[in-house]
CSV table of C-alpha atoms in Angstrom, one decimal:
chain,number,residue,atom,x,y,z
M,1,ASP,CA,77.4,125.7,273.6
M,2,ASP,CA,75.6,129.3,274.3
M,3,ALA,CA,78.9,131.1,273.9
M,4,SER,CA,79.8,129.9,270.2
M,5,ASP,CA,76.0,130.4,269.6
M,6,ALA,CA,76.2,134.2,271.1
M,7,ALA,CA,79.3,135.1,269.2
M,8,LEU,CA,78.2,133.2,266.1
M,9,ALA,CA,74.6,135.4,265.8
M,10,ALA,CA,77.0,138.5,266.4
M,11,LEU,CA,78.6,137.6,263.0
M,12,ARG,CA,75.0,137.6,261.2
M,13,VAL,CA,75.0,140.7,257.7
M,14,GLY,CA,73.0,141.6,255.2
M,15,ALA,CA,75.0,143.2,253.2
M,16,GLY,CA,78.5,144.8,253.6
M,17,ALA,CA,81.4,144.2,254.6
M,18,LEU,CA,83.2,142.6,257.7
M,19,LEU,CA,86.6,142.1,258.7
M,20,VAL,CA,86.3,139.3,261.2
M,21,ASP,CA,89.8,138.2,264.2
M,22,VAL,CA,89.4,134.3,264.6
M,23,TYR,CA,91.4,132.7,267.8
M,24,ASP,CA,91.4,129.2,268.2
M,25,LYS,CA,94.5,130.5,270.6
M,26,PRO,CA,95.4,132.8,272.6
M,27,PRO,CA,95.9,136.3,270.0
M,28,PRO,CA,99.0,138.4,270.3
M,29,ALA,CA,99.1,141.6,272.1
M,30,GLY,CA,97.8,144.2,270.1
M,31,ALA,CA,96.0,142.0,267.5
M,32,ALA,CA,92.5,142.8,268.6
M,33,SER,CA,93.2,146.8,268.5
M,34,LEU,CA,95.0,146.4,265.0
M,35,GLY,CA,92.3,144.7,263.6
M,36,LYS,CA,90.0,147.6,264.4
M,37,ARG,CA,92.0,149.9,263.4
M,38,LEU,CA,92.3,147.9,260.0
M,39,SER,CA,88.8,147.7,259.9
M,40,PHE,CA,88.0,151.0,260.3
M,41,GLY,CA,90.2,152.5,258.1
M,42,LEU,CA,88.5,150.3,255.5
M,43,GLY,CA,85.2,151.3,256.8
M,44,LEU,CA,84.6,147.3,257.7
M,45,ARG,CA,83.0,146.5,260.9
M,46,TYR,CA,84.9,144.2,262.7
M,47,ALA,CA,84.3,141.3,265.0
M,48,SER,CA,86.5,139.4,267.6
M,49,VAL,CA,85.5,135.8,268.2
M,50,ASP,CA,87.5,133.1,269.7
M,51,MET,CA,86.1,129.7,268.1
M,52,ASP,CA,86.9,127.9,265.0
M,53,VAL,CA,87.9,129.1,262.1
M,54,GLY,CA,86.2,126.4,260.2
M,55,ALA,CA,83.0,127.2,262.5
M,56,VAL,CA,83.0,131.3,261.7
M,57,ALA,CA,83.1,130.3,257.7
M,58,ALA,CA,80.0,128.0,258.0
M,59,ALA,CA,78.6,130.8,260.0
M,60,LEU,CA,79.0,133.8,257.3
M,61,ARG,CA,78.2,131.4,254.3
M,62,ARG,CA,75.0,130.6,255.8
M,63,ASP,CA,74.4,134.2,256.9
M,64,ALA,CA,76.2,135.6,254.0
M,65,ASP,CA,73.4,136.3,251.2
M,66,ASP,CA,76.3,137.1,248.5
M,67,ALA,CA,77.8,139.6,251.5
M,68,ALA,CA,81.5,140.5,250.7
M,69,PHE,CA,84.0,139.4,253.5
M,70,GLY,CA,87.7,140.2,254.4
M,71,ALA,CA,88.8,138.1,256.9
M,72,TRP,CA,92.0,139.0,259.3
M,73,LEU,CA,93.2,134.8,259.8
M,74,ASP,CA,96.1,133.4,260.4
M,75,ARG,CA,96.8,132.8,257.0
M,76,ASP,CA,97.8,128.9,257.3
M,77,ARG,CA,94.2,128.7,257.0
M,78,VAL,CA,93.2,131.0,254.2
M,79,GLY,CA,92.5,128.0,251.9
M,80,ALA,CA,90.3,126.6,254.5
M,81,PHE,CA,87.9,129.8,255.0
M,82,LEU,CA,87.7,130.5,251.6
M,83,ASP,CA,86.1,126.9,251.4
M,84,GLY,CA,83.8,127.1,254.1
M,85,LEU,CA,82.7,130.3,252.3
M,86,GLY,CA,82.1,128.5,250.0
M,87,LEU,CA,84.1,130.4,247.3
M,88,ARG,CA,84.3,129.0,243.7
M,89,GLY,CA,86.3,130.4,240.7
M,90,ALA,CA,89.8,131.3,240.4
M,91,GLY,CA,92.7,133.1,242.3
M,92,ALA,CA,96.1,134.3,241.8
M,93,GLU,CA,98.4,135.1,244.0
M,94,ILE,CA,101.1,137.9,243.6
M,95,GLY,CA,104.2,136.6,245.0
M,96,THR,CA,104.5,132.8,245.2
M,97,ALA,CA,108.8,132.2,246.2
M,98,TYR,CA,108.9,129.1,247.2
M,99,GLY,CA,105.4,127.7,246.8
M,100,ASP,CA,104.3,126.7,250.1
M,101,TYR,CA,101.6,128.8,251.0
M,102,ALA,CA,100.4,128.5,247.2
M,103,LYS,CA,100.4,124.6,248.0
M,104,GLN,CA,98.3,125.2,251.3
M,105,ILE,CA,95.5,127.4,249.7
M,106,LEU,CA,95.5,124.6,247.0
M,107,ASP,CA,94.9,121.9,249.5
M,108,GLY,CA,92.3,123.9,251.8
M,109,TRP,CA,90.4,125.8,249.2
M,110,ARG,CA,88.2,123.2,247.1
M,111,GLY,CA,86.4,125.4,245.0
M,112,CYS,CA,89.5,126.6,243.6
M,113,GLU,CA,89.5,125.7,239.8
M,114,ARG,CA,92.7,127.3,239.3
M,115,LEU,CA,94.8,129.3,240.9
M,116,THR,CA,98.1,131.6,238.8
M,117,LEU,CA,100.9,132.0,240.4
M,118,ILE,CA,102.8,135.6,240.0
M,119,ASP,CA,106.5,135.7,240.2
M,120,SER,CA,109.3,136.9,238.6
M,121,TYR,CA,112.0,134.6,240.0
M,122,ALA,CA,113.7,137.4,238.9
M,123,GLY,CA,118.2,137.9,239.9
M,124,ARG,CA,118.4,136.1,243.5
M,125,TYR,CA,115.1,134.5,243.3
M,126,ALA,CA,115.4,132.4,240.6
M,127,GLU,CA,116.9,129.7,242.9
M,128,ARG,CA,113.0,129.3,244.7
M,129,GLU,CA,111.2,128.4,241.1
M,130,ALA,CA,112.4,124.8,241.2
M,131,THR,CA,111.4,124.1,244.7
M,132,ALA,CA,108.2,126.0,244.2
M,133,ARG,CA,107.3,123.9,240.9
M,134,ARG,CA,108.3,120.7,242.9
M,135,ALA,CA,106.3,121.9,245.9
M,136,LEU,CA,103.0,122.1,243.2
M,137,ALA,CA,103.5,119.1,240.8
M,138,ASP,CA,100.9,118.1,241.8
M,139,HIS,CA,98.8,120.6,241.4
M,140,THR,CA,100.3,122.1,238.1
M,141,ARG,CA,99.6,118.5,236.8
M,142,SER,CA,95.9,118.5,238.0
M,143,GLY,CA,95.5,122.1,235.9
M,144,ARG,CA,94.7,123.7,239.5
M,145,ALA,CA,98.1,126.0,239.9
M,146,VAL,CA,99.6,127.6,236.6
M,147,PHE,CA,102.9,129.7,236.9
M,148,LEU,CA,102.8,132.9,235.7
M,149,LYS,CA,106.2,133.8,235.3
M,150,ARG,CA,106.6,137.8,235.1
M,151,PRO,CA,106.9,140.9,237.0
M,152,ALA,CA,102.9,141.6,238.9
M,153,GLY,CA,102.4,144.9,236.6
M,154,ASP,CA,102.9,142.8,233.4
M,155,ALA,CA,101.0,140.0,234.4
M,156,ALA,CA,97.8,142.2,234.6
M,157,ALA,CA,96.6,142.4,231.1
M,158,SER,CA,96.2,138.9,231.2
M,159,PHE,CA,92.9,138.9,233.5
M,160,ALA,CA,89.4,140.2,232.6
M,161,ASP,CA,88.3,142.3,234.7
M,162,GLU,CA,85.8,140.9,237.6
M,163,SER,CA,87.4,137.6,237.0
M,164,LEU,CA,89.1,136.7,240.4
M,165,ALA,CA,87.4,135.3,242.8
M,166,PHE,CA,90.7,135.2,245.5
M,167,LEU,CA,93.4,137.5,245.3
M,168,TYR,CA,96.7,137.2,247.7
M,169,VAL,CA,99.0,139.9,247.7
M,170,ASP,CA,102.9,138.9,248.7
M,171,GLY,CA,105.0,140.4,246.5
M,172,ASP,CA,107.3,143.6,246.1
M,173,LYS,CA,106.5,145.0,249.9
M,174,ASP,CA,107.5,148.6,247.6
M,175,ALA,CA,104.9,147.8,244.8
M,176,VAL,CA,102.3,146.7,246.5
M,177,LEU,CA,100.2,150.1,246.1
M,178,ASP,CA,100.9,149.6,242.4
M,179,ASP,CA,99.7,146.0,242.3
M,180,LEU,CA,96.2,146.8,244.5
M,181,ARG,CA,95.5,149.4,241.9
M,182,ALA,CA,96.5,146.9,238.9
M,183,PHE,CA,94.5,144.0,240.4
M,184,TYR,CA,91.4,145.2,242.6
M,185,GLY,CA,89.2,145.3,239.9
M,186,LYS,CA,90.3,142.2,238.4
M,187,VAL,CA,88.4,140.5,241.6
M,188,ARG,CA,84.6,140.6,241.0
M,189,PRO,CA,82.0,142.2,243.7
M,190,GLY,CA,82.2,139.6,246.3
M,191,GLY,CA,85.2,138.3,246.2
M,192,LEU,CA,88.2,138.8,248.5
M,193,VAL,CA,91.9,140.6,248.4
M,194,ALA,CA,93.8,139.4,251.2
M,195,GLY,CA,97.9,140.1,251.5
M,196,HIS,CA,100.4,139.3,253.8
M,197,ASP,CA,103.3,141.4,256.0
M,198,TRP,CA,100.7,143.9,257.5
M,199,ASN,CA,103.3,144.9,260.2
M,200,GLN,CA,105.6,146.2,257.9
M,201,GLY,CA,105.5,150.2,257.3
M,202,ARG,CA,105.9,149.8,254.5
M,203,VAL,CA,103.2,147.6,253.5
M,204,ARG,CA,100.4,149.2,256.0
M,205,ALA,CA,101.1,152.7,254.1
M,206,ALA,CA,100.6,151.3,250.8
M,207,VAL,CA,96.9,149.5,251.6
M,208,GLU,CA,96.1,153.1,253.7
M,209,ALA,CA,96.9,154.7,250.5
M,210,PHE,CA,94.6,152.8,248.2
M,211,VAL,CA,92.0,152.7,250.5
M,212,ALA,CA,92.3,156.8,250.4
M,213,THR,CA,91.8,156.8,247.0
């Protein structure tokens, strides 16, 4: 409709980065202002649209011309968003836990050639590994999911620079800054870096410290 066309027109970009809040249901209070603050801190342009995430992804893909994008999305739909952008290549997830979110990424992101699942499963988290392996059994058999059972700091050396199309950071909340420093250079130009738990103060502080350096 006309409103959707206007929203899509507002999203068209040439070069640079864009942070998008996509709402297909009423957003939580304060979400838009938080997105605006984050985009300002990261030096991104900001847009908020009330429409289906797939339509937004398709519009960005049409108008992107290989621009880089950041996305403020429902984390259960990131895989579909990556697919809608036409992103192709390898990804990595720091902090796989029970594997449910990795499965959502792989189910939705058809362009993912391989998602490396980085988790040491040490100590009290050891019991999560069996659940994750069951959840991802089909993707493991196909070679699209690969477990890398070691701390993120040690795992970084396993990746060549600019070898990843997508990085998702959701591991030790006290190690977010170290994870970003270790892995940011592993993401290729035009790739995407995302994460979880921005509402946690220590995560937000780590991201802001990384952006400032």
